[in-house]
Structure formats: structure tokens, C-alpha cells
Short mmCIF file of C-alpha atoms in Angstrom, two decimals:
data_model
loop_
_atom_site.label_atom_id
_atom_site.label_comp_id
_atom_site.label_asym_id
_atom_site.label_seq_id
_atom_site.Cartn_x
_atom_site.Cartn_y
_atom_site.Cartn_z
CA MET F 1 -49.43 97.87 -46.79
CA SER F 2 -52.27 98.07 -43.87
CA PHE F 3 -52.60 95.67 -41.26
CA HIS F 4 -55.01 93.32 -42.85
CA SER F 5 -53.49 92.58 -46.43
CA LEU F 6 -50.18 91.21 -43.64
CA ILE F 7 -51.81 89.14 -42.03
CA THR F 8 -52.74 87.90 -45.84
CA TRP F 9 -49.26 88.10 -46.79
CA LEU F 10 -47.85 85.96 -43.63
CA LEU F 11 -50.46 82.69 -43.48
CA TRP F 12 -49.16 82.30 -47.48
CA ILE F 13 -46.05 81.98 -46.73
CA LYS F 14 -46.99 79.55 -43.36
CA THR F 15 -49.07 77.33 -45.81
CA ASP F 16 -46.04 76.99 -48.48
CA THR F 17 -43.20 75.91 -46.09
CA ASP F 18 -45.82 73.25 -44.30
CA ARG F 19 -46.60 71.86 -48.01
CA GLU F 20 -42.48 71.50 -48.14
CA LEU F 21 -42.15 70.22 -45.34
CA SER F 22 -44.94 67.44 -45.58
CA GLY F 23 -43.07 66.48 -48.83
CA VAL F 24 -39.60 66.22 -47.40
CA LEU F 25 -41.38 63.52 -44.43
CA GLN F 26 -43.01 62.23 -47.08
CA GLY F 27 -39.68 61.62 -49.68
CA THR F 28 -37.49 60.43 -47.03
CA ASP F 29 -40.09 57.94 -44.68
CA GLU F 30 -40.35 56.68 -48.65
CA SER F 31 -36.80 55.60 -48.75
CA SER F 32 -36.20 54.56 -44.98
CA THR F 33 -39.13 51.62 -46.44
CA GLU F 34 -37.40 51.49 -49.79
CA GLU F 35 -33.46 51.12 -47.92
CA GLN F 36 -35.21 48.67 -45.11
CA ALA F 37 -37.02 46.79 -47.29
CA PRO F 38 -35.40 43.29 -47.57
CA GLU F 39 -33.68 41.62 -50.51
CA PRO F 40 -36.15 39.49 -52.62
CA GLY F 41 -33.85 34.69 -51.12
CA PRO F 42 -33.04 32.48 -53.34
CA ASN F 43 -35.81 30.50 -52.39
CA ASP F 44 -38.31 33.24 -51.93
CA GLY F 45 -40.42 33.17 -54.37
CA PRO F 46 -43.21 35.52 -56.45
CA GLY F 47 -45.39 35.91 -53.42
CA ASN F 48 -43.08 35.68 -50.88
CA GLN F 49 -41.34 38.77 -51.96
CA GLY F 50 -41.40 42.36 -49.52
CA ARG F 51 -42.18 40.05 -46.36
CA THR F 52 -40.02 41.20 -43.92
CA ARG F 53 -38.45 36.99 -42.40
CA GLU F 54 -38.79 36.88 -38.42
CA VAL F 55 -34.84 36.81 -37.31
CA LYS F 56 -34.44 34.49 -34.32
CA PRO F 57 -32.75 35.91 -31.75
CA ARG F 58 -29.36 33.92 -30.87
CA ALA F 59 -28.83 32.58 -27.79
CA ARG F 60 -26.72 33.26 -24.61
CA SER F 61 -24.08 30.59 -23.49
CA ARG F 62 -24.72 29.65 -19.36
CA PRO F 63 -22.96 31.17 -17.03
CA PHE F 64 -21.98 28.39 -14.58
CA SER F 65 -23.98 28.52 -11.25
CA LEU F 66 -22.13 28.88 -8.13
CA ARG F 67 -22.72 25.03 -7.39
CA ASP F 68 -21.43 24.43 -10.39
CA CYS F 69 -18.37 26.72 -9.90
CA LEU F 70 -17.62 25.19 -6.11
CA LEU F 71 -17.01 21.25 -7.74
CA LYS F 72 -15.52 23.27 -11.02
CA TYR F 73 -12.85 24.24 -8.34
CA LEU F 74 -12.73 21.19 -5.74
CA LEU F 75 -11.68 19.23 -8.78
CA PHE F 76 -8.54 21.23 -9.49
CA PHE F 77 -6.96 21.84 -5.55
CA SER F 78 -7.72 18.14 -5.11
CA ASN F 79 -6.15 17.46 -8.34
CA LEU F 80 -3.54 19.70 -7.90
CA LEU F 81 -2.72 18.75 -4.42
CA PHE F 82 -2.46 14.73 -5.91
CA THR F 83 -0.65 16.22 -8.44
CA VAL F 84 2.63 17.73 -6.31
CA LEU F 85 2.63 14.70 -4.01
CA GLY F 86 2.53 12.06 -6.89
CA LEU F 87 6.22 14.72 -8.04
CA VAL F 88 7.23 14.63 -4.38
CA VAL F 89 6.48 10.56 -4.21
CA LEU F 90 8.43 10.30 -8.20
CA ALA F 91 11.54 12.49 -6.79
CA LEU F 92 11.88 10.42 -3.84
CA GLY F 93 11.99 7.68 -6.19
CA LEU F 94 14.27 8.66 -8.85
CA TRP F 95 17.09 9.94 -6.05
CA GLY F 96 16.67 6.86 -4.25
CA LEU F 97 17.99 5.17 -6.88
CA ILE F 98 19.95 7.85 -8.53
CA ASN F 99 21.24 7.05 -4.22
CA LYS F 100 22.20 3.84 -5.10
CA GLU F 101 23.78 4.17 -8.33
CA SER F 102 20.43 2.00 -9.35
CA PHE F 103 21.14 2.57 -13.44
CA ALA F 104 25.02 1.90 -12.77
CA GLN F 105 26.47 -0.82 -15.44
CA GLU F 106 26.63 -3.71 -12.57
CA LYS F 107 23.12 -3.11 -11.08
CA ILE F 108 21.09 -2.10 -13.85
CA GLY F 109 19.54 -5.73 -13.38
CA GLN F 110 18.91 -5.38 -10.35
CA ILE F 111 16.62 -2.39 -10.10
CA SER F 112 13.63 -4.42 -11.32
CA THR F 113 13.71 -6.19 -7.93
CA ASP F 114 14.17 -1.62 -6.39
CA PRO F 115 11.31 -0.86 -3.63
CA MET F 116 12.31 2.85 -5.15
CA LEU F 117 11.40 1.72 -8.21
CA VAL F 118 7.86 1.45 -6.74
CA PHE F 119 7.71 4.85 -6.09
CA VAL F 120 8.52 6.68 -9.02
CA MET F 121 5.55 4.55 -11.43
CA LEU F 122 3.16 5.56 -8.17
CA GLY F 123 3.84 9.42 -8.52
CA LEU F 124 4.48 9.39 -12.53
CA VAL F 125 0.60 7.47 -12.36
CA LEU F 126 0.03 9.45 -9.78
CA SER F 127 1.17 13.08 -10.85
CA THR F 128 -0.04 11.98 -14.89
CA LEU F 129 -4.08 11.48 -14.39
CA CYS F 130 -3.43 13.96 -10.83
CA LEU F 131 -1.61 16.95 -13.59
CA SER F 132 -4.60 16.21 -16.15
CA GLY F 133 -7.77 16.84 -13.98
CA CYS F 134 -6.30 19.77 -13.04
CA VAL F 135 -5.89 21.51 -16.23
CA GLY F 136 -9.15 19.53 -17.75
CA ALA F 137 -10.74 21.69 -14.50
CA LEU F 138 -8.99 24.99 -15.52
CA ARG F 139 -9.65 25.50 -19.08
CA GLU F 140 -12.63 23.66 -18.94
CA ASN F 141 -11.24 20.76 -21.88
CA CYS F 142 -14.07 18.21 -21.62
CA CYS F 143 -11.06 16.46 -23.83
CA LEU F 144 -9.36 16.02 -20.93
CA LEU F 145 -11.84 15.81 -17.57
CA GLN F 146 -12.36 13.18 -20.70
CA VAL F 147 -9.19 11.51 -20.16
CA PHE F 148 -8.87 11.45 -16.45
CA SER F 149 -12.65 9.83 -16.16
CA ALA F 150 -11.93 7.53 -18.10
CA THR F 151 -8.85 6.88 -16.19
CA VAL F 152 -9.54 6.29 -12.32
CA LEU F 153 -13.05 4.56 -13.77
CA VAL F 154 -10.64 1.79 -15.33
CA LEU F 155 -8.39 2.37 -11.93
CA VAL F 156 -11.97 1.71 -9.77
CA ALA F 157 -12.51 -1.41 -12.27
CA ALA F 158 -9.00 -2.58 -11.49
CA GLN F 159 -9.33 -1.74 -7.37
CA VAL F 160 -11.78 -4.16 -6.85
CA LEU F 161 -10.47 -6.99 -9.67
CA ALA F 162 -7.67 -7.01 -7.33
CA ALA F 163 -9.20 -7.23 -3.68
CA ILE F 164 -11.58 -9.91 -5.43
CA VAL F 165 -8.27 -12.00 -6.95
CA ALA F 166 -6.61 -10.98 -4.02
CA TYR F 167 -9.37 -13.42 -1.68
CA SER F 168 -10.54 -15.61 -3.44
CA LEU F 169 -6.15 -16.37 -4.21
CA GLN F 170 -4.64 -15.48 -0.64
CA GLY F 171 -3.19 -19.15 -0.60
CA GLN F 172 -0.83 -17.86 -3.80
CA ILE F 173 -0.75 -14.43 -2.29
CA GLU F 174 1.26 -15.92 0.85
CA GLY F 175 3.50 -18.26 -0.53
CA TYR F 176 4.22 -15.12 -3.05
CA LEU F 177 5.17 -13.16 -0.40
CA ARG F 178 6.68 -15.22 1.00
CA SER F 179 9.02 -15.08 -2.23
CA GLY F 180 9.68 -11.90 -1.95
CA MET F 181 10.56 -12.06 2.03
CA LEU F 182 13.61 -15.06 1.72
CA ALA F 183 14.30 -12.71 -2.14
CA ALA F 184 15.29 -9.13 0.58
CA MET F 185 16.88 -11.14 2.97
CA VAL F 186 18.86 -12.67 0.48
CA ARG F 187 19.79 -8.84 -0.60
CA TYR F 188 19.49 -8.49 3.18
CA GLN F 189 23.85 -6.84 3.19
CA ASP F 190 23.35 -4.92 -0.23
CA ASP F 191 20.50 -3.53 -0.26
CA LEU F 192 19.82 -0.53 1.82
CA ASP F 193 16.38 -0.38 1.11
CA LEU F 194 14.83 -4.06 1.75
CA ARG F 195 17.07 -3.62 5.01
CA PHE F 196 15.25 -0.45 5.28
CA ILE F 197 12.16 -2.76 4.53
CA THR F 198 13.36 -6.02 6.23
CA ASP F 199 13.67 -4.15 10.16
CA GLU F 200 10.69 -2.38 9.59
CA ILE F 201 8.58 -5.04 9.62
CA GLN F 202 10.37 -7.25 11.87
CA ILE F 203 10.35 -4.59 14.73
CA GLY F 204 7.09 -3.60 14.21
CA LEU F 205 4.87 -7.53 14.11
CA GLN F 206 8.48 -8.81 16.71
CA CYS F 207 8.80 -11.81 14.23
CA CYS F 208 11.95 -13.36 13.00
CA GLY F 209 12.50 -14.28 9.27
CA ALA F 210 9.80 -16.08 7.09
CA ASP F 211 7.97 -18.59 8.51
CA ASN F 212 10.67 -19.13 11.98
CA TYR F 213 13.91 -17.35 12.55
CA ARG F 214 16.38 -20.86 10.96
CA ASP F 215 14.84 -18.69 7.89
CA TRP F 216 18.08 -16.17 8.01
CA GLU F 217 20.44 -19.21 6.58
CA VAL F 218 19.45 -18.58 3.14
CA ASN F 219 21.73 -15.05 3.71
CA MET F 220 25.31 -15.66 3.07
CA TYR F 221 26.40 -13.32 5.08
CA TYR F 222 24.56 -15.26 8.17
CA ASN F 223 24.20 -18.92 6.65
CA CYS F 224 25.59 -20.61 9.00
CA SER F 225 29.40 -21.80 6.72
CA ALA F 226 29.96 -18.11 6.15
CA PRO F 227 33.71 -16.96 7.71
CA GLY F 228 32.68 -13.77 9.46
CA VAL F 229 32.19 -13.43 13.12
CA LEU F 230 27.79 -12.67 11.83
CA SER F 231 27.63 -16.39 10.73
CA CYS F 232 24.79 -18.35 12.52
CA GLY F 233 23.59 -15.67 13.30
CA VAL F 234 19.85 -13.15 12.86
CA PRO F 235 20.38 -9.45 12.77
CA ALA F 236 20.26 -7.31 15.61
CA THR F 237 16.34 -6.48 15.34
CA CYS F 238 15.65 -9.68 15.82
CA CYS F 239 16.49 -9.91 19.20
CA VAL F 240 14.01 -9.27 22.10
CA ASP F 241 16.04 -7.19 23.90
CA PRO F 242 18.82 -5.23 22.23
CA LEU F 243 19.39 -2.48 24.07
CA GLU F 244 19.68 -5.42 26.54
CA ASN F 245 20.36 -2.22 29.38
CA SER F 246 22.43 0.51 27.00
CA PRO F 247 21.37 3.38 25.18
CA VAL F 248 22.85 2.20 21.97
CA TRP F 249 22.05 -0.86 20.65
CA ASN F 250 23.81 -5.38 20.60
CA SER F 251 24.43 -5.63 16.96
CA GLN F 252 25.70 -7.98 17.99
CA CYS F 253 23.00 -9.80 20.04
CA GLY F 254 21.85 -12.07 17.43
CA VAL F 255 25.20 -13.91 16.92
CA GLY F 256 24.63 -17.13 17.17
CA SER F 257 20.87 -17.91 17.43
CA GLN F 258 20.51 -20.06 14.32
CA GLN F 259 22.58 -22.87 17.21
CA LEU F 260 20.17 -22.56 19.92
CA ASP F 261 17.73 -24.65 20.59
CA GLU F 262 13.97 -23.20 20.36
CA PHE F 263 13.62 -23.59 24.18
CA SER F 264 17.65 -21.21 24.83
CA ALA F 265 16.77 -18.64 21.33
CA GLN F 266 12.91 -17.48 22.56
CA SER F 267 15.04 -15.33 26.07
CA VAL F 268 17.31 -14.63 23.18
CA ILE F 269 14.90 -13.47 19.71
CA PHE F 270 11.59 -13.99 18.29
CA LEU F 271 10.90 -17.16 16.99
CA GLY F 272 7.53 -16.87 15.45
CA GLY F 273 7.56 -15.44 10.94
CA CYS F 274 6.45 -12.12 9.60
CA LEU F 275 4.23 -13.46 7.92
CA GLY F 276 2.16 -15.13 10.59
CA GLY F 277 2.66 -11.81 12.05
CA MET F 278 1.40 -10.55 9.21
CA SER F 279 -1.41 -12.26 8.80
CA ARG F 280 -2.96 -12.40 12.95
CA TRP F 281 -2.19 -8.05 12.12
CA ILE F 282 -4.71 -8.32 9.19
CA GLU F 283 -6.69 -10.72 10.83
CA GLN F 284 -6.58 -7.72 14.02
CA HIS F 285 -7.57 -5.08 11.99
CA THR F 286 -9.78 -6.18 9.16
CA GLY F 287 -12.16 -3.10 10.14
CA LEU F 288 -9.25 -0.35 10.29
CA ILE F 289 -8.25 -1.78 6.65
CA GLY F 290 -12.20 -2.02 5.34
CA ALA F 291 -12.70 1.46 7.10
CA VAL F 292 -9.42 2.64 4.22
CA GLY F 293 -10.13 0.87 1.56
CA ILE F 294 -13.92 1.72 1.99
CA VAL F 295 -13.03 5.58 2.27
CA LEU F 296 -10.57 5.65 -0.53
CA MET F 297 -13.30 4.28 -3.28
CA GLY F 298 -15.54 6.66 -2.49
CA ILE F 299 -13.19 9.80 -3.25
CA GLN F 300 -12.39 8.43 -6.80
CA ILE F 301 -16.68 7.88 -7.56
CA ILE F 302 -17.52 11.31 -6.14
CA THR F 303 -14.02 12.89 -8.36
CA LEU F 304 -16.01 10.48 -11.05
CA PHE F 305 -19.40 12.47 -10.24
CA ILE F 306 -18.01 15.58 -10.06
CA THR F 307 -15.99 15.30 -13.61
CA THR F 308 -18.58 13.88 -15.07
CA ARG F 309 -21.07 16.77 -14.46
CA LEU F 310 -18.85 19.42 -15.31
CA MET F 311 -18.27 17.74 -18.51
CA ASP F 312 -22.43 17.91 -19.00
CA LYS F 313 -22.02 21.27 -17.71
CA ILE F 314 -18.97 22.35 -20.34
CA GLN F 315 -20.72 20.41 -23.58
CA CYS F 316 -24.15 22.53 -22.84
CA SER F 317 -22.46 25.02 -23.36
CA LYS F 318 -20.75 25.16 -25.75
CA ALA F 319 -24.19 24.06 -27.14
CA THR F 320 -26.52 27.66 -26.71
CA SER F 321 -23.32 29.57 -28.24
#
């Protein structure tokens, strides 16, 4: 075989191979085209068959911004703190009721006037409310956050309403305070909590009784007809100087004080009642009371705004997911 014949034979083989490869590639393209061709849908008419339908990309949920995360965890930790505080108040109230055996059959009728019941109710409401806000913020649960925000809104409205009523019904409120003070004086020896509260009021305001020192006659032990040594007397917390130059309180310093006239009694006990002392204290600290009220109201309103923003962000994220 000559060199020219060898070259001719190689060119023929190359041409034949190229034809085979070209046929294989064309078959592959046709099969892929058939596989990628869209199937006609139920709404595709004869004129729409074979057209490629546009597929919209799925929207992704937008993550929380740094500010939203800070607000979320601020709401969580603040509610967690108040939840713990509410549980402590609740435990304190229950401990006081159990310690005094207030659930006993002979005392259960007077439990509604027990000061520890206020701690129980306050702790229960505070812990339940703040727990819903705490869990709602952490789990991003709109239902719990709605309950929390609605309750806070109701409390804000109730506080505003209570302030308006208290300002417009000052005379009636003074009557309620007088009745409550006299009721506490009646049970002074029987209820340790009422005794503690009454003593703290009389020491702090330097007063004795509701209107004056003779109000202690309502107590069965300090009544002038009582047979004991406390007859016609007042508690030691009414005394001007209960220590009397001694490191120990003289619990008998007020014995017989109700029998003294005001001129003689003023050197031994405080003559003024505690209701007048409360009125003077409120007048002297009006600015402080108003500032505390404004701060507390502001905290609750800010909490409402944070909760509302967090709910909007959660609902927006769910809508775009």
C-alpha cells in the first residue's frame, strides 16, 4: 500500500466517525427537548400548547433585623423578671395564709379581709400575665402576644379610670379608708398582718387611731370596759417616746391614755389620727406620686408598642414565607 492510499483511507474513517457522532448528538438533543417540553395543562388551549410557562421564584422569609431582635429579647427578659417577681409575691402571700392558718374552718370566713390575699391575687395576675408575654416573645407566638397586649391595654385603661374616679370621689374614698382603718383596729390583737400594717402607719405618720387616739375604744382589749391591763389604753406605737430612755420598748406606755384629756395626753401619745396624716403626706409628696405614676404608665405603653411591633414583624415573616 502506497503512502497516498494510506492517507485516503484515514480521511475516510475520520469522515465516517464524524457522521456517526453527529447523529448521536442530534438524537440526544431531540430526546432532551422532548423531556423538557411542558405537558399541556387543563387550561392550555391548542394555541398555548408547547409554550414554556414562567415559574415565579418562591419568596423567602425576611429575617429579623438587629433592632427587632433587641426588642424581642428586651420584651422576653423584662417579662421573665416580672414573672419571677410575681411568683415570689404569690409564694409570700400563700406562705402568710398558711402560716396564720387562714384556711381553717373557724377563720375561712374572714379570709376576704386578710392582707395576704392581696399578695396572692397580685402575684397570680402578675406572674400569669408576664409569663404569657415571656413565652410569646421567645416562641414568636402571636396568640400569646395578643393576650398579653390586650391585658396590658385593659390594665392601662383601668389605671386611668381609677385615677379619675379617685380624684372625683375623694370624700367617699376617705370614708372607705376610715372604715378600713377602724376594721383593722378591731382585729388588731387577732391578725398579725393587720397589726403590723397599723403599727407601721402609726409609727411612720406619728399618729394614733383613725381620727384621734380615742378611736382605740373600738378594740375589745383597749375598750375602757375591758377587764385587762390594756383597758382604756392605746398601743405602744402611739407613744411619743416608747423607749423612755431604755433600749427596749415599753409596751405599757399607752396604758390609761384614753382617760387623759388632750393637754395631758399630748406629752405621752400622738393625738392626731392617721387619716389626717395620710392626707398631709399625700399633699407633701404629690410630685413624687405623679412622677412614679407617669413612669409606670410609660413603661406599660412602651411595652405595648414593642409587643405590637413584634407581632407585626412575625405576621409579616409568616406572610412572605
